[in-house]
Coordinates of C-alpha atoms in Angstrom, one line a residue:
Chain A
X1 CA -44.9 -31.4 0.0
X2 CA -42.0 -33.2 1.2
X3 CA -42.0 -35.7 -1.8
X4 CA -42.8 -33.0 -4.5
X5 CA -39.9 -31.0 -3.1
X6 CA -37.8 -33.6 -3.8
X7 CA -38.7 -34.8 -7.3
X8 CA -38.1 -31.4 -8.1
X9 CA -34.4 -31.6 -7.3
X10 CA -33.9 -34.7 -8.8
X11 CA -35.7 -33.4 -12.3
X12 CA -33.2 -30.0 -11.7
X13 CA -29.8 -32.1 -10.9
X14 CA -31.1 -33.7 -14.2
X15 CA -31.4 -31.2 -16.0
X16 CA -28.1 -29.6 -14.6
X17 CA -26.4 -33.1 -16.4
X18 CA -28.0 -32.3 -19.5
X19 CA -27.0 -28.8 -19.2
X20 CA -23.6 -29.5 -18.5
X21 CA -23.0 -32.0 -21.0
X22 CA -24.2 -30.1 -24.0
X23 CA -21.4 -27.6 -22.5
X24 CA -21.2 -24.6 -21.2
X25 CA -23.0 -21.2 -23.4
X26 CA -24.0 -24.2 -25.5
X27 CA -21.6 -23.2 -28.5
X28 CA -20.1 -26.0 -30.0
X29 CA -21.2 -29.4 -30.7
X30 CA -20.9 -31.8 -28.0
X31 CA -17.4 -34.1 -28.1
X32 CA -16.4 -32.0 -30.9
X33 CA -12.4 -30.4 -29.5
X34 CA -12.7 -26.8 -30.2
X35 CA -10.2 -25.1 -31.5
X36 CA -9.1 -21.8 -29.1
X37 CA -9.6 -18.6 -29.2
X38 CA -11.2 -16.1 -27.0
X39 CA -12.4 -16.9 -23.4
X40 CA -13.9 -15.0 -20.8
X41 CA -12.7 -16.3 -17.3
X42 CA -14.5 -16.5 -14.2
X43 CA -13.9 -12.5 -13.7
X44 CA -15.2 -11.4 -16.8
X45 CA -11.6 -11.2 -18.4
X46 CA -11.3 -11.6 -21.8
X47 CA -8.8 -13.9 -22.5
X48 CA -7.1 -14.7 -25.8
X49 CA -5.7 -18.6 -26.3
X50 CA -3.9 -18.9 -29.7
X51 CA -3.6 -22.9 -29.9
X52 CA -4.2 -25.0 -27.1
X53 CA -1.4 -24.5 -24.4
X54 CA 1.7 -26.6 -23.9
X55 CA 3.2 -24.6 -21.4
X56 CA 1.0 -24.3 -18.1
X57 CA 1.5 -22.9 -14.9
X58 CA -0.9 -23.5 -12.2
X59 CA -1.4 -21.5 -8.8
X60 CA -3.6 -23.1 -7.0
X61 CA -3.8 -27.1 -5.7
X62 CA -7.7 -27.3 -7.3
X63 CA -6.3 -26.2 -10.9
X64 CA -3.4 -28.7 -10.2
X65 CA -6.1 -31.4 -9.8
X66 CA -8.5 -30.7 -13.0
X67 CA -4.8 -30.5 -15.2
X68 CA -3.8 -33.5 -14.1
X69 CA -6.8 -35.2 -14.6
X70 CA -8.1 -33.9 -17.7
X71 CA -4.3 -35.9 -19.1
X72 CA -2.3 -32.5 -19.3
X73 CA 0.2 -33.2 -16.9
X74 CA 3.1 -33.2 -18.8
X75 CA 1.9 -29.8 -20.4
X76 CA 2.0 -28.7 -16.4
X77 CA 5.2 -26.6 -16.4
X78 CA 5.3 -25.0 -12.5
X79 CA 2.8 -25.3 -9.5
X80 CA 2.6 -23.9 -5.9
X81 CA 4.4 -25.4 -2.8
X82 CA 1.1 -26.5 -1.6
X83 CA 0.1 -28.9 -5.2
X84 CA 0.9 -32.7 -3.4
X85 CA -1.8 -34.4 -5.4
X86 CA -1.5 -36.0 -7.4
X87 CA 1.9 -37.0 -6.9
X88 CA 3.3 -36.1 -9.8
X89 CA 2.8 -32.6 -9.1
X90 CA 5.3 -32.7 -6.4
X91 CA 8.0 -33.2 -8.8
X92 CA 6.8 -30.0 -10.8
X93 CA 8.8 -27.2 -10.4
X94 CA 7.7 -24.7 -7.8
X95 CA 6.6 -21.0 -7.9
X96 CA 6.0 -19.9 -4.4
X97 CA 2.9 -20.2 -2.4
X98 CA -0.8 -20.2 -3.5
X99 CA -1.4 -16.1 -1.4
X100 CA 2.0 -15.4 -2.6
X101 CA 3.8 -16.6 -5.8
X102 CA 6.7 -15.5 -7.1
X103 CA 6.4 -13.7 -10.5
X104 CA 9.8 -14.1 -11.7
X105 CA 10.1 -17.5 -10.9
X106 CA 6.3 -18.0 -13.1
X107 CA 8.1 -15.9 -16.1
X108 CA 10.8 -17.9 -15.7
X109 CA 9.3 -20.6 -16.7
X110 CA 7.9 -19.3 -20.0
X111 CA 4.5 -20.8 -19.8
X112 CA 1.5 -20.1 -22.4
X113 CA -1.3 -20.3 -20.0
X114 CA -1.2 -19.3 -16.2
X115 CA -4.2 -21.0 -14.7
X116 CA -5.3 -18.4 -11.6
X117 CA -8.0 -18.2 -9.0
X118 CA -9.7 -15.2 -8.2
X119 CA -9.8 -13.3 -4.7
X120 CA -6.2 -13.6 -2.9
X121 CA -4.6 -13.5 -6.1
X122 CA -6.4 -10.7 -7.7
X123 CA -3.8 -7.7 -6.6
X124 CA -1.4 -10.9 -8.4
X125 CA -3.3 -11.4 -11.8
X126 CA -3.2 -7.5 -13.0
X127 CA 0.9 -7.5 -12.4
X128 CA 1.2 -11.2 -14.3
X129 CA -1.1 -9.5 -17.7
X130 CA 1.5 -6.4 -17.4
X131 CA 4.1 -8.5 -17.6
X132 CA 2.8 -10.2 -20.8
X133 CA 1.8 -13.8 -19.2
X134 CA -2.0 -15.1 -20.5
X135 CA -3.7 -15.4 -17.3
X136 CA -6.8 -17.4 -17.0
X137 CA -8.7 -17.3 -13.8
X138 CA -11.1 -20.0 -12.3
X139 CA -13.3 -19.4 -9.0
X140 CA -16.1 -22.2 -8.4
X141 CA -17.4 -21.6 -5.0
X142 CA -20.0 -24.1 -5.6
X143 CA -20.0 -28.1 -6.7
X144 CA -22.0 -27.3 -9.6
X145 CA -19.4 -24.4 -9.8
X146 CA -16.9 -26.4 -9.8
X147 CA -17.9 -29.0 -12.7
X148 CA -18.5 -25.6 -15.0
X149 CA -14.8 -24.8 -13.9
X150 CA -13.7 -28.3 -14.9
X151 CA -15.6 -27.7 -18.6
X152 CA -14.0 -24.4 -19.0
X153 CA -10.3 -26.1 -18.4
X154 CA -11.2 -29.0 -20.6
X155 CA -12.2 -26.4 -22.9
X156 CA -9.4 -23.6 -23.0
X157 CA -6.9 -26.6 -22.9
X158 CA -8.4 -28.5 -26.1
X159 CA -9.1 -31.6 -23.8
X160 CA -13.0 -31.0 -23.8
X161 CA -14.1 -34.7 -24.4
X162 CA -11.8 -35.6 -21.3
X163 CA -13.3 -33.1 -19.5
X164 CA -17.2 -34.3 -19.9
X165 CA -16.1 -37.2 -19.3
X166 CA -15.2 -36.4 -15.9
X167 CA -17.9 -34.0 -14.9
X168 CA -20.7 -36.9 -15.8
X169 CA -19.1 -39.1 -13.8
X170 CA -18.9 -36.5 -11.1
X171 CA -22.5 -35.6 -12.1
X172 CA -23.5 -39.2 -11.9
X173 CA -22.3 -39.9 -8.3
X174 CA -23.7 -36.5 -7.5
X175 CA -26.9 -37.3 -8.4
X176 CA -26.9 -41.0 -6.7
X177 CA -26.2 -39.0 -3.2
X178 CA -29.3 -37.0 -3.9
X179 CA -31.3 -39.5 -5.0
X180 CA -31.0 -41.2 -1.4
X181 CA -31.4 -38.4 0.0
X182 CA -34.5 -37.9 -1.4
X183 CA -35.5 -41.2 -0.5
X184 CA -34.5 -40.5 3.3
X185 CA -37.4 -37.7 3.0
X186 CA -39.6 -39.7 2.2
X187 CA -39.5 -41.8 4.8
X188 CA -39.9 -39.1 6.9
X189 CA -35.9 -38.4 8.2
X190 CA -35.6 -34.8 9.0
X191 CA -32.1 -34.3 7.7
X192 CA -29.6 -34.4 10.0
X193 CA -28.2 -31.3 12.2
X194 CA -24.8 -31.1 11.3
X195 CA -21.5 -28.9 12.6
X196 CA -18.3 -28.4 10.4
X197 CA -15.4 -27.1 12.8
X198 CA -12.5 -26.0 10.5
X199 CA -10.5 -24.6 13.8
X200 CA -10.4 -25.2 17.4
X201 CA -9.3 -23.0 19.8
X202 CA -10.6 -21.3 22.5
X203 CA -13.6 -21.2 20.2
X204 CA -14.2 -23.1 16.7
X205 CA -13.9 -21.6 13.8
X206 CA -17.4 -22.8 11.2
X207 CA -18.0 -22.3 7.7
X208 CA -20.8 -20.3 6.6
X209 CA -23.5 -20.5 4.5
X210 CA -21.1 -19.2 1.6
X211 CA -18.8 -21.5 2.0
X212 CA -18.2 -24.7 -0.8
X213 CA -18.4 -26.8 2.8
X214 CA -21.7 -25.3 3.8
X215 CA -22.8 -26.3 -0.3
X216 CA -21.4 -30.3 0.4
X217 CA -23.0 -30.5 3.0
X218 CA -26.5 -29.7 1.7
X219 CA -25.7 -31.6 -1.4
X220 CA -25.1 -34.5 1.2
X221 CA -28.4 -34.4 2.9
X222 CA -27.1 -32.4 5.9
X223 CA -28.4 -29.3 7.6
X224 CA -25.2 -26.8 8.8
X225 CA -26.1 -24.9 12.0
X226 CA -23.1 -22.4 10.4
X227 CA -25.3 -21.7 7.9
X228 CA -26.9 -19.1 10.5
X229 CA -23.9 -16.7 9.1
X230 CA -23.6 -15.7 5.3
X231 CA -20.3 -15.3 5.3
X232 CA -17.3 -18.1 4.5
X233 CA -15.4 -19.1 7.3
X234 CA -16.5 -17.4 10.9
X235 CA -15.9 -18.1 14.4
X236 CA -18.2 -19.6 16.4
X237 CA -18.9 -19.4 20.4
X238 CA -18.6 -22.9 22.1
X239 CA -21.6 -21.7 24.1
X240 CA -23.8 -21.3 21.0
X241 CA -22.4 -24.8 19.8
X242 CA -23.4 -26.2 23.2
X243 CA -27.1 -24.7 22.8
X244 CA -27.2 -25.8 19.2
X245 CA -26.1 -29.3 20.3
X246 CA -25.7 -30.8 16.4
X247 CA -26.1 -34.2 15.8
X248 CA -23.3 -34.9 13.6
X249 CA -19.9 -33.3 14.6
X250 CA -17.7 -32.8 11.1
X251 CA -14.0 -32.1 11.3
X252 CA -11.6 -31.0 8.6
X253 CA -8.6 -33.2 8.7
X254 CA -6.3 -30.1 9.6
X255 CA -7.9 -29.6 12.6
X256 CA -8.4 -33.4 14.3
X257 CA -6.5 -36.0 13.9
X258 CA -8.9 -38.5 15.6
X259 CA -12.6 -38.9 16.2
X260 CA -11.5 -39.3 20.1
X261 CA -9.9 -36.1 20.1
X262 CA -13.2 -34.2 21.1
X263 CA -13.8 -36.2 24.3
X264 CA -10.4 -34.2 25.9
X265 CA -12.4 -31.0 25.2
X266 CA -14.0 -29.8 28.8
X267 CA -17.6 -30.6 28.2
X268 CA -17.7 -31.7 24.9
X269 CA -19.1 -35.0 26.0
X270 CA -22.4 -33.3 26.8
X271 CA -23.1 -32.7 22.4
X272 CA -25.0 -35.5 21.5
X273 CA -23.0 -35.6 19.2
X274 CA -20.0 -36.9 20.9
X275 CA -22.2 -38.8 23.2
X276 CA -23.8 -41.1 20.2
X277 CA -20.1 -41.2 18.7
X278 CA -20.9 -39.5 16.1
X279 CA -17.4 -37.0 15.5
X280 CA -16.5 -37.9 11.6
X281 CA -12.8 -36.5 10.7
X282 CA -13.1 -35.8 6.9
X283 CA -9.8 -35.2 4.9
X284 CA -9.8 -31.9 4.3
X285 CA -8.3 -31.5 0.4
X286 CA -11.5 -33.4 -0.5
X287 CA -13.5 -30.3 0.5
X288 CA -11.5 -27.3 -0.2
X289 CA -10.0 -28.0 -3.5
X290 CA -12.6 -27.2 -6.1
X291 CA -11.5 -29.5 -8.6
X292 CA -12.3 -33.3 -9.5
X293 CA -11.8 -34.8 -6.3
X294 CA -14.4 -32.8 -5.0
X295 CA -17.3 -35.7 -5.6
X296 CA -15.0 -37.6 -3.0
X297 CA -15.5 -35.1 -0.6
X298 CA -19.6 -34.6 -0.7
X299 CA -19.4 -38.7 -0.5
X300 CA -17.3 -38.5 2.8
X301 CA -19.6 -36.2 4.2
X302 CA -22.6 -38.3 2.8
X303 CA -21.6 -41.2 4.4
X304 CA -21.0 -39.6 7.7
X305 CA -24.4 -37.9 7.8
X306 CA -26.2 -41.8 7.2
X307 CA -24.1 -44.0 8.4
X308 CA -26.7 -46.4 7.7
X309 CA -27.3 -45.6 3.7
Chain B
X1 CA 24.3 2.4 -2.4
X2 CA 24.4 1.9 -6.2
X3 CA 26.0 -1.2 -6.0
X4 CA 23.4 -2.4 -3.6
X5 CA 21.0 -1.7 -5.9
X6 CA 22.9 -3.9 -8.7
X7 CA 24.0 -6.9 -6.0
X8 CA 19.8 -6.5 -5.3
X9 CA 19.0 -6.8 -8.8
X10 CA 21.3 -9.8 -9.9
X11 CA 19.6 -11.9 -6.8
X12 CA 16.2 -13.4 -7.0
X13 CA 14.0 -16.3 -7.2
X14 CA 15.5 -16.9 -10.8
X15 CA 19.4 -16.8 -11.1
X16 CA 20.6 -14.3 -13.1
X17 CA 24.3 -14.2 -13.5
X18 CA 25.6 -10.4 -12.3
X19 CA 27.2 -9.4 -15.5
X20 CA 23.9 -10.3 -17.4
X21 CA 22.0 -8.6 -15.5
X22 CA 24.2 -5.2 -15.3
X23 CA 24.5 -5.8 -18.5
X24 CA 20.6 -5.6 -19.4
X25 CA 19.9 -2.1 -16.9
X26 CA 22.6 -0.9 -18.4
X27 CA 21.5 -1.5 -22.1
X28 CA 17.9 0.2 -20.6
X29 CA 19.7 3.5 -20.5
X30 CA 20.0 5.9 -22.7
X31 CA 23.2 6.6 -24.5
X32 CA 24.5 3.8 -22.7
X33 CA 22.4 1.6 -24.3
X34 CA 23.7 1.1 -27.9
X35 CA 27.1 0.1 -26.3
X36 CA 25.7 -3.1 -24.8
X37 CA 25.1 -6.2 -26.8
X38 CA 22.6 -8.3 -25.9
X39 CA 23.2 -11.8 -25.7
X40 CA 20.5 -12.5 -22.7
X41 CA 17.0 -14.2 -23.4
X42 CA 14.0 -12.0 -23.4
X43 CA 12.5 -14.2 -20.4
X44 CA 15.5 -13.0 -18.6
X45 CA 14.7 -9.3 -20.1
X46 CA 11.6 -9.4 -18.5
X47 CA 12.7 -10.7 -15.0
X48 CA 15.0 -7.9 -14.7
X49 CA 13.3 -5.0 -16.2
X50 CA 9.6 -5.6 -15.3
X51 CA 9.9 -7.7 -12.1
X52 CA 13.1 -7.1 -10.3
X53 CA 13.9 -3.5 -10.7
X54 CA 10.5 -1.8 -10.2
X55 CA 10.7 -3.9 -7.1
X56 CA 14.0 -2.8 -6.2
X57 CA 13.6 0.7 -6.8
X58 CA 10.2 0.9 -5.2
X59 CA 12.1 -0.7 -1.8
X60 CA 14.8 2.1 -2.1
X61 CA 12.2 4.8 -2.5
X62 CA 9.6 3.6 0.2
X63 CA 12.9 3.1 2.5
X64 CA 13.9 6.9 1.6
X65 CA 10.3 8.0 2.7
X66 CA 9.6 5.8 5.5
X67 CA 13.3 7.3 7.4
X68 CA 13.1 10.7 6.4
X69 CA 10.1 10.8 7.5
X70 CA 11.3 9.4 11.0
X71 CA 13.7 11.9 11.1
X72 CA 11.2 15.1 10.2
X73 CA 8.7 13.4 13.0
X74 CA 11.4 12.5 15.8
X75 CA 13.4 16.3 15.4
X76 CA 9.9 18.1 15.3
X77 CA 8.2 15.6 18.9
X78 CA 11.9 16.1 20.1
X79 CA 10.7 12.4 20.9
X80 CA 12.8 9.2 20.5
X81 CA 9.8 7.3 19.8
X82 CA 8.4 8.9 16.9
X83 CA 7.9 6.9 13.8
X84 CA 5.9 7.7 10.3
X85 CA 3.3 6.4 11.5
X86 CA 2.2 8.7 15.1
X87 CA 0.0 11.1 13.4
X88 CA -2.4 8.2 12.2
X89 CA -1.0 8.3 8.4
X90 CA -0.3 4.9 8.8
X91 CA -3.6 4.1 10.2
X92 CA -5.3 6.3 7.7
X93 CA -3.6 4.4 4.9
X94 CA -4.1 0.9 5.9
X95 CA -8.4 2.1 6.2
X96 CA -8.3 3.9 2.7
X97 CA -6.5 0.4 1.8
X98 CA -9.1 -2.1 2.9
X99 CA -11.7 0.0 1.9
X100 CA -10.7 -0.2 -1.8
X101 CA -11.0 -3.9 -1.1
X102 CA -13.7 -3.9 1.3
X103 CA -15.8 -2.1 -1.9
X104 CA -13.7 -4.2 -4.6
X105 CA -13.1 -0.4 -6.4
X106 CA -12.2 -0.9 -9.6
X107 CA -11.0 2.5 -10.2
X108 CA -7.7 3.2 -11.3
X109 CA -5.3 6.3 -12.1
X110 CA -2.8 6.2 -15.2
X111 CA -1.7 2.3 -14.2
X112 CA -2.4 2.7 -10.7
X113 CA -5.1 0.2 -9.1
X114 CA -7.3 1.8 -6.6
X115 CA -5.8 0.7 -3.4
X116 CA -2.9 2.6 -3.3
X117 CA -4.7 5.5 -4.3
X118 CA -7.4 4.9 -1.4
X119 CA -4.5 4.1 0.7
X120 CA -2.4 8.1 0.1
X121 CA -6.1 9.3 0.3
X122 CA -6.4 8.1 4.1
X123 CA -3.6 8.7 4.9
X124 CA -3.8 12.0 4.1
X125 CA -7.3 12.4 5.5
X126 CA -6.5 10.8 8.6
X127 CA -3.6 13.3 9.2
X128 CA -6.0 16.5 8.6
X129 CA -8.1 15.0 11.4
X130 CA -5.9 14.7 13.8
X131 CA -4.9 18.3 12.8
X132 CA -8.6 19.3 13.1
X133 CA -9.6 17.6 16.4
X134 CA -6.0 18.8 17.7
X135 CA -6.6 22.3 17.2
X136 CA -7.5 24.7 19.9
X137 CA -7.4 28.7 18.4
X138 CA -5.2 28.2 15.6
X139 CA -2.4 26.4 17.6
X140 CA -2.3 22.9 18.2
X141 CA 0.5 21.7 21.2
X142 CA 2.7 18.8 19.9
X143 CA 1.8 16.8 23.1
X144 CA -2.3 17.0 22.1
X145 CA -1.4 16.1 18.7
X146 CA 0.5 13.5 19.3
X147 CA -2.6 12.2 21.7
X148 CA -5.0 12.5 19.4
X149 CA -3.3 10.7 16.6
X150 CA -2.7 7.9 18.6
X151 CA -6.7 7.7 19.7
X152 CA -7.6 8.4 16.3
X153 CA -4.9 5.5 15.3
X154 CA -6.7 2.8 17.5
X155 CA -10.0 4.1 16.4
X156 CA -9.2 4.1 12.5
X157 CA -7.1 0.0 13.3
X158 CA -10.2 -0.9 15.0
X159 CA -13.0 0.1 12.1
X160 CA -9.9 -2.0 10.0
X161 CA -10.4 -4.5 12.1
X162 CA -14.0 -4.3 11.9
X163 CA -14.2 -4.2 7.9
X164 CA -12.1 -7.4 8.3
X165 CA -14.2 -9.8 9.8
X166 CA -17.1 -8.5 8.4
X167 CA -15.3 -9.0 4.9
X168 CA -14.8 -12.7 4.7
X169 CA -13.4 -13.6 1.1
X170 CA -11.5 -10.1 1.2
X171 CA -10.0 -11.1 4.7
X172 CA -6.9 -12.4 3.2
X173 CA -6.1 -9.2 0.6
X174 CA -6.5 -6.5 3.8
X175 CA -4.4 -9.2 5.8
X176 CA -1.4 -9.2 3.5
X177 CA -1.7 -6.0 2.3
X178 CA -1.5 -4.9 5.8
X179 CA 1.5 -7.1 6.7
X180 CA 3.4 -5.3 3.9
X181 CA 5.2 -5.9 1.1
X182 CA 6.6 -4.7 -2.3
X183 CA 5.3 -7.4 -4.1
X184 CA 3.2 -5.7 -6.8
X185 CA 5.6 -2.9 -7.1
X186 CA 5.8 -1.8 -11.2
X187 CA 6.8 1.2 -12.7
X188 CA 3.5 3.0 -12.5
X189 CA 4.2 3.0 -8.5
X190 CA 7.6 3.7 -8.7
X191 CA 6.5 6.7 -10.9
X192 CA 4.0 7.8 -9.2
X193 CA 6.1 8.0 -5.6
X194 CA 9.1 9.4 -6.7
X195 CA 8.0 13.1 -7.4
X196 CA 6.8 13.0 -3.5
X197 CA 9.9 11.5 -2.1
X198 CA 11.9 13.6 -4.2
X199 CA 9.9 16.8 -3.3
X200 CA 10.2 15.9 0.1
X201 CA 13.6 15.3 0.3
X202 CA 14.9 18.5 -1.1
X203 CA 11.9 20.5 1.3
X204 CA 13.7 18.7 4.0
X205 CA 17.1 19.7 3.3
X206 CA 16.3 23.0 3.0
X207 CA 14.2 23.4 6.5
X208 CA 17.3 21.0 8.0
X209 CA 18.8 23.8 9.7
X210 CA 15.7 25.5 11.2
X211 CA 14.7 22.0 12.5
X212 CA 18.0 22.3 14.3
X213 CA 16.6 25.5 15.4
X214 CA 13.8 24.1 17.1
X215 CA 15.9 21.1 18.7
X216 CA 16.5 23.8 21.7
X217 CA 12.7 24.6 22.4
X218 CA 9.7 26.1 20.5
X219 CA 10.3 29.8 22.9
X220 CA 13.9 29.6 21.6
X221 CA 13.7 28.9 17.9
X222 CA 11.3 31.8 17.8
X223 CA 13.8 34.4 19.7
X224 CA 16.1 33.6 16.6
X225 CA 13.4 34.1 14.3
X226 CA 11.8 31.1 13.5
X227 CA 8.3 31.0 12.6
X228 CA 7.8 28.0 14.9
X229 CA 4.1 27.6 13.9
X230 CA 4.2 27.9 10.4
X231 CA 7.2 25.8 10.1
X232 CA 6.2 22.9 11.8
X233 CA 2.5 22.5 9.9
X234 CA 5.2 22.9 6.3
X235 CA 7.4 19.6 8.4
X236 CA 4.6 18.2 9.8
X237 CA 2.8 18.2 6.1
X238 CA 5.9 17.5 4.0
X239 CA 6.4 14.6 6.4
X240 CA 3.0 13.2 5.5
X241 CA 2.9 13.8 1.9
X242 CA 6.0 11.6 1.9
X243 CA 4.3 8.5 4.2
X244 CA 1.2 8.8 2.6
X245 CA 3.5 7.8 -0.9
X246 CA 5.2 5.2 0.6
X247 CA 2.6 3.3 3.0
X248 CA 0.2 3.6 -0.4
X249 CA 2.3 1.9 -2.6
X250 CA 3.5 -0.8 0.1
X251 CA 1.3 -1.5 3.3
X252 CA 2.3 -1.2 6.5
X253 CA 6.2 -2.0 7.1
X254 CA 7.6 -1.5 10.5
X255 CA 10.6 -0.5 11.6
X256 CA 12.8 1.6 9.3
X257 CA 11.2 4.7 9.6
X258 CA 11.9 4.6 13.8
X259 CA 15.0 3.1 13.5
X260 CA 17.4 4.5 10.6
X261 CA 17.1 7.5 12.2
X262 CA 18.4 6.4 15.3
X263 CA 21.1 4.4 13.2
X264 CA 22.4 7.3 11.7
X265 CA 22.3 10.0 14.4
X266 CA 24.6 7.1 16.3
X267 CA 27.3 7.9 13.3
X268 CA 26.6 11.8 12.5
X269 CA 25.4 13.1 15.6
X270 CA 22.6 14.8 16.1
X271 CA 22.6 17.9 13.3
X272 CA 19.8 17.8 11.0
X273 CA 21.7 18.7 8.1
X274 CA 23.5 15.4 8.2
X275 CA 21.0 13.2 10.1
X276 CA 18.4 14.3 7.3
X277 CA 20.5 12.9 4.1
X278 CA 22.0 10.1 5.8
X279 CA 18.8 8.6 6.6
X280 CA 17.0 9.0 3.6
X281 CA 20.5 6.6 1.8
X282 CA 20.1 4.7 4.9
X283 CA 16.6 3.6 5.0
X284 CA 17.1 3.5 1.6
X285 CA 19.6 1.1 1.6
X286 CA 18.1 -1.1 4.5
X287 CA 14.9 -1.8 2.6
X288 CA 16.7 -2.9 -0.3
X289 CA 18.9 -5.1 1.2
X290 CA 16.0 -6.6 3.5
X291 CA 13.4 -6.7 0.6
X292 CA 16.2 -8.6 -1.0
X293 CA 16.7 -11.1 1.5
X294 CA 12.8 -11.3 1.6
X295 CA 12.9 -12.5 -1.7
X296 CA 15.4 -14.7 -1.4
X297 CA 16.0 -16.5 1.6
X298 CA 13.3 -19.1 1.0
X299 CA 12.6 -18.7 -3.1
X300 CA 10.5 -19.1 -4.5
X301 CA 8.4 -18.0 -1.6
X302 CA 9.0 -15.0 0.2
X303 CA 9.0 -13.6 3.7
X304 CA 6.7 -10.7 4.6
X305 CA 9.8 -7.5 4.6
X306 CA 8.7 -6.4 8.0
X307 CA 9.9 -9.7 9.7
X308 CA 13.2 -8.9 7.8
X309 CA 13.5 -5.6 8.4
X310 CA 12.8 -6.1 12.5
X311 CA 15.2 -9.2 12.3
X312 CA 17.9 -7.4 11.3
X313 CA 17.7 -3.5 12.0
X314 CA 16.7 -4.4 16.0
X315 CA 20.0 -6.4 16.8
X316 CA 22.3 -4.2 14.5
X317 CA 20.7 -0.5 16.6
X318 CA 21.1 -2.6 19.9
X319 CA 24.9 -3.2 18.5
X320 CA 25.3 0.7 17.8
X321 CA 23.6 1.4 21.1
X322 CA 26.3 -0.5 23.3
X323 CA 29.0 0.5 21.4
X324 CA 28.6 4.1 21.5
X325 CA 27.4 3.7 25.7
X326 CA 30.8 2.9 25.9
X327 CA 32.7 4.9 24.3
X328 CA 31.3 8.0 26.1
X329 CA 31.3 5.9 29.1

């Protein structure tokens, strides 16, 4: 039974790979650089692009990473304060923070495309439109959606071929991780029960089922203890954590610098994960940023869950 | 006042020369507009006309409204700690806005999004609820109004917090709205708020004398021919509408409504005929300056305007207070 299900998983991934390679919606032939036109973004808004954009403002670190990976670095004219990857992004004009982008700074850059996200920025999007800016919102919440987003951005910027290369590579690596997980399961090894800490102060903040990190833990072959709740991020009581007793303890780099820091917390050494030295700090930008480096985050989690692999 | 607005429009994350800003604004005025030659870029014009000017005017109107409501409530309740949020209007607006965020309501009305509309409705409903609860046999004493207002505010605040915890992905939107700010100010908001502030200001100026009478105490005012009960409700209604309008477009900005009337009082004395117009002008000026600082200090990033109002307002108030005490001593 187990084996059958894992075979299905691999099959599904292969089908996904195939469908992704044929592009979204199948409206164009593979590898053909599409001439721009009318696109529908992740918030269901219709966006018209007369020609491939040449002055792009990115309002999120993930978008910045996607644009640079697509080779559009020299067309990016503005980024947020948080955009620190790749290094060239630091040289670009700053247009404020991710949560409060400065409208006038964006207008002054005279962009022909503003790449934004939904969520926090939903209010500001309307304002940008009023000011006559062309805004395209991407809002991926899973690994697969991130692949689709990269293809989308490739499509609207006329870099479909490069986008397909990136996505193919990411997908192949994800399939490889899935294959190893299946092998482990075939050998009758249970998925390790992992807990993810994003922040600690008296209680621990963790990731629920709806979060991108939970999605990555699942793909990497772990079982996320935080999945008891459906939300994105929430507070988890230390008592509940002790009784859950995770086998692997994952920490975002924003919360802890060294795996050893955890032993200074009173009573934490009673947890299996801590006692067995299975505490791993993972660079959090590889997990939160839904861009080309998300696969590095997935592999980092997999390596933490299956060190013998 | 006008100078402050012009300077505020000229300052921002992007540098536009003062003279250019001034001429761009002039060019948009009827009659005068034809005399100005356009020597600026379309980008500069968009920044000044579509981003900065509405935001500055909105700051002006919101500041006016908050200070006006503060002055009315302080007079009405004869309580120096009264501020615009005293009878539930701010928390009502917060809950309205939170509900709009939480359910992702897309409805709009003539260019306004659902958030300010819901905030305004929430504000008025909260005040009506306070009034209905506090009312016993057709009369509500000021004391019970205050107590019910505090209790209901806490209750509404707890619902807001609960919704914030339950709504994972919209938590940030709610949080930022609650912090207060004028960042999304546009012309629709300016035009929506303007009539409320204008009518409220006119009504308060007309009734300023009666507010002076009420300061003598309700009995004394009644002997002098003031229909106290009706007058109180008129004033509360005026102030609530003004607060609802102000809060609905700016979130919760503290300090302006509480402190401006006190600062003006130290300069003009307690006579409401001077205190009301003084508060209106002072509040508008104060918030325009505070928002300009918020926009420019760490540009292109922004400070929440509430931080600025408290940071500069509080020391200034303490200074004035000390000075006036020294004069009377």
